[in-house]
Coordinates of C-alpha atoms in Angstrom, one line a residue:
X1 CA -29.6 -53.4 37.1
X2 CA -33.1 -54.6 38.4
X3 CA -34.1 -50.7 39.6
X4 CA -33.0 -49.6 36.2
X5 CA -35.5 -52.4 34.3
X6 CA -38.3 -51.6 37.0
X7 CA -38.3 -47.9 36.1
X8 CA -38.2 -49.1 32.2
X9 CA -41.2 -50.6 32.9
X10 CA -42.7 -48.1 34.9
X11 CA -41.7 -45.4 31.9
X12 CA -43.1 -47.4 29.5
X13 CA -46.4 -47.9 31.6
X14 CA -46.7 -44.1 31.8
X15 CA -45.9 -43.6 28.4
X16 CA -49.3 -46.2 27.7
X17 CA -51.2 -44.2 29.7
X18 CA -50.3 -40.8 28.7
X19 CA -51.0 -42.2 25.2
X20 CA -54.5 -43.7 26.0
X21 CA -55.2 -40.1 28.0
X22 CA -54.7 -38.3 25.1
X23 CA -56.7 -40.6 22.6
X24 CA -59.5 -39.8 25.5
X25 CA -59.0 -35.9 25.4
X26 CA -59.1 -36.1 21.4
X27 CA -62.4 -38.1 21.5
X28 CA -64.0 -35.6 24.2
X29 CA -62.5 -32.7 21.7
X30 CA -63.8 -34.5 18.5
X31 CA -67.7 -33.6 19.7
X32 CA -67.4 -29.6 19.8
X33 CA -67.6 -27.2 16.8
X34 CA -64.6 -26.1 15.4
X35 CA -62.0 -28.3 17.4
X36 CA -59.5 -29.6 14.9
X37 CA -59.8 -33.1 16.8
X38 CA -63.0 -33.3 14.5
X39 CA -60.8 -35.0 12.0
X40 CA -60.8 -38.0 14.1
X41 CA -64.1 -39.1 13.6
X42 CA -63.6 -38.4 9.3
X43 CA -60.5 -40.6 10.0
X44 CA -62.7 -43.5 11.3
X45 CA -65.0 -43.1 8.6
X46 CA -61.8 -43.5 6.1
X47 CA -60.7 -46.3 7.6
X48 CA -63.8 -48.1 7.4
X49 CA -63.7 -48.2 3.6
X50 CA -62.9 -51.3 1.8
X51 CA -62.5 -52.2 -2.4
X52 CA -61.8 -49.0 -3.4
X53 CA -58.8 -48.3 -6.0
X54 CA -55.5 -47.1 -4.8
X55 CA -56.3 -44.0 -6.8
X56 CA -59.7 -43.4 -5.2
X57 CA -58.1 -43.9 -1.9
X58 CA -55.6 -41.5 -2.5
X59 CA -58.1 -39.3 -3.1
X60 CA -60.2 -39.8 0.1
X61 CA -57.2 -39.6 1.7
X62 CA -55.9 -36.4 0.8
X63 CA -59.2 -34.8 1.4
X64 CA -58.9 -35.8 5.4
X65 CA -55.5 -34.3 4.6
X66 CA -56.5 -30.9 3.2
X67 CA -59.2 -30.6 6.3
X68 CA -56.6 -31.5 8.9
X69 CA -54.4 -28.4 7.4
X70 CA -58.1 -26.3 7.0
X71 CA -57.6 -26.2 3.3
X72 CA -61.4 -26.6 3.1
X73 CA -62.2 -25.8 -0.5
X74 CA -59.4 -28.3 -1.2
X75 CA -61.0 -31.2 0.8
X76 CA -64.4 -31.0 -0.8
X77 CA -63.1 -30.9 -4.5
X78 CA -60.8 -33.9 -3.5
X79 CA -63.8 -35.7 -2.1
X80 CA -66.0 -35.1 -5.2
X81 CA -63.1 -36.3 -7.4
X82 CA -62.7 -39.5 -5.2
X83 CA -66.7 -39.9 -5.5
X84 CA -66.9 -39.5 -9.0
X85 CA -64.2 -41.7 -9.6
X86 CA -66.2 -44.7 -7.8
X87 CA -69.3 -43.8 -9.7
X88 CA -67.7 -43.8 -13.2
X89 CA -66.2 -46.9 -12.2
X90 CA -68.9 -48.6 -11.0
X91 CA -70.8 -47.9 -14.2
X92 CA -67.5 -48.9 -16.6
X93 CA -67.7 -52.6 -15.0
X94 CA -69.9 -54.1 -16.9
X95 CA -68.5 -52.8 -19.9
X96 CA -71.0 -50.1 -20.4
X97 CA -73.5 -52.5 -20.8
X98 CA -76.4 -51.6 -18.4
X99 CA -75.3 -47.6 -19.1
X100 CA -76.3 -48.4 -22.8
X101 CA -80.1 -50.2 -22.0
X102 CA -81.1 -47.6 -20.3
X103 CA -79.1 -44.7 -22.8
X104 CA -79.4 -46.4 -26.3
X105 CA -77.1 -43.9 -27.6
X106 CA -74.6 -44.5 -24.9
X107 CA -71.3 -45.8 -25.9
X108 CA -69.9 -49.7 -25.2
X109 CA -66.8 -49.5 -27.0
X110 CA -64.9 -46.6 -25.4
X111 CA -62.8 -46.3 -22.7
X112 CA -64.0 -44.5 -19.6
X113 CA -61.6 -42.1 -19.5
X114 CA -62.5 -41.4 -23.3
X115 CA -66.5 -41.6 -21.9
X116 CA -65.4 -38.4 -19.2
X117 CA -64.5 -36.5 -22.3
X118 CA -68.0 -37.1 -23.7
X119 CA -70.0 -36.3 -20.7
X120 CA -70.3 -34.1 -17.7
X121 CA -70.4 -35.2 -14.2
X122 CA -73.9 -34.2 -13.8
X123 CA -74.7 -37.0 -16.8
X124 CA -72.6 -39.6 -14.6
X125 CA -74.7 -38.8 -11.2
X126 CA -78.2 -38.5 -13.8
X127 CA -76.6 -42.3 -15.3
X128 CA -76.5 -44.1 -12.2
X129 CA -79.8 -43.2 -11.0
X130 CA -81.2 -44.9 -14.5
X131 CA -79.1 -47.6 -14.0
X132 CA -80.7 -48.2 -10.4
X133 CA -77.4 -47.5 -8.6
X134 CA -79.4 -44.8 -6.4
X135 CA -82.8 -43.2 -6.0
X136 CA -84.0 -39.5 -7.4
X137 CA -83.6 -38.5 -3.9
X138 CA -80.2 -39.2 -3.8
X139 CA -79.3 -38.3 -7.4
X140 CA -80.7 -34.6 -6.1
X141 CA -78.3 -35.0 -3.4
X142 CA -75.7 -36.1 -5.6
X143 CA -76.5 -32.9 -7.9
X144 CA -76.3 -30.6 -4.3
X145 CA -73.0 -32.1 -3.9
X146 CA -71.9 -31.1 -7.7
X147 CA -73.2 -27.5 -7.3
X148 CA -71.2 -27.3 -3.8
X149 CA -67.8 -29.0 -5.6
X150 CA -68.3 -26.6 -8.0
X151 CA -68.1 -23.2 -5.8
X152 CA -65.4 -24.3 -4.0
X153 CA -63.5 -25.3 -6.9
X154 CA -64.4 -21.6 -8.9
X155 CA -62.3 -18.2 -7.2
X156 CA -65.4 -15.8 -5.6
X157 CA -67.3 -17.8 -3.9
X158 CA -67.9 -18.3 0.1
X159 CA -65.6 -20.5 1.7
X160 CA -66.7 -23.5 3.5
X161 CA -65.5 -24.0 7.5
X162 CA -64.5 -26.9 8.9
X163 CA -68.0 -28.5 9.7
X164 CA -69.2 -28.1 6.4
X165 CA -65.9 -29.4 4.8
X166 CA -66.4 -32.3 7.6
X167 CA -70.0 -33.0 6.7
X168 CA -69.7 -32.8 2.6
X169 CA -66.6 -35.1 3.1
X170 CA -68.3 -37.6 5.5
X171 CA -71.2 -37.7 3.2
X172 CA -69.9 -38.6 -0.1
X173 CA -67.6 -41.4 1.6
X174 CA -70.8 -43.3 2.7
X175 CA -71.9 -42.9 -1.0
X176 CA -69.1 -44.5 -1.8
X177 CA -68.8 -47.0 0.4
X178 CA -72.4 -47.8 -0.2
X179 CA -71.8 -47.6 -4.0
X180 CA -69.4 -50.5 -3.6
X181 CA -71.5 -52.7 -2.4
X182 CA -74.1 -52.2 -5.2
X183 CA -74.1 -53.9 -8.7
X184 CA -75.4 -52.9 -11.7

């Protein structure tokens, strides 16, 4: 009975290791172009995220989901749709309030999901620069992102690869995440 539990403990010692060797490989794989252990590091960046809504999470999450299966297109209009969704929110907080100093014709007594049927998405990103929720330089980038969500999510276009799926993805979870932490 003692050489069976001694060679338990040995199996599960290898079984450690083997685990912790391939968390290594995967990390070495992450740094090269195309190598679908890339994920990894968009993973990290997921996890990282705090405060954000079930919903919004969802989305984030099945964006890493739609890269992991190279569904690339897929990913970056999931991202955009989890981005937007923390902007919009972000800017419904106070109740429309600071949207409607710096709009005067903005409206404070509707909903926001009766707002998104009022204005475009390129009003939102153009909103929370007035607001002071971001600088022109990053409403620009903001706009980029827009004009790239909308290729993907349009038949014709060019599709994107994994590194630019990786990189627009990345990108607009840091804007969230910094969005978060912002107040109006």
């Amino acid at each position: 009975m003692a050489k069976q539990v001694g060679s338990f403990k040995t199996a599960a010692e290898y079984g450690r290791k083997a685990s912790a060797f391939l968390a290594d490989v995967q990390k070495q794989f992450a740094k090269f172009e195309g190598s679908a252990a890339r994920v990894i590091t968009l993973s990290e960046t997921y996890d990282d995220l705090v405060g954000l809504s079930q919903y919004q999470e969802s989305l984030f999450s099945q964006s890493v989901t739609a890269i992991e299966n190279r569904l690339f297109r897929a990913a970056i209009v999931l991202a955009w749709a989890g981005f937007v969704d923390v902007l919009e929110t972000k800017l419904a907080s106070d109740g429309w309030a600071k949207a409607n100093s710096v709009w005067s014709t903005f409206p404070t007594t509707k909903t926001l999901e009766e707002v998104r049927e009022s204005y475009t998405e390129h009003a939102f990103v153009m909103l929370g620069k007035e607001c002071g929720l971001y600088t022109k330089s990053t409403m620009n980038t903001l706009h980029g992102a827009l004009a790239e969500r909308n290729q993907c999510a349009h038949p014709g276009n060019p599709d994107p690869g994994m590194n630019e799926a990786l990189g627009y993805v990345s990108k607009l979870l840091k804007r969230a995440k910094d969005l978060e932490g912002r107040t109006l």
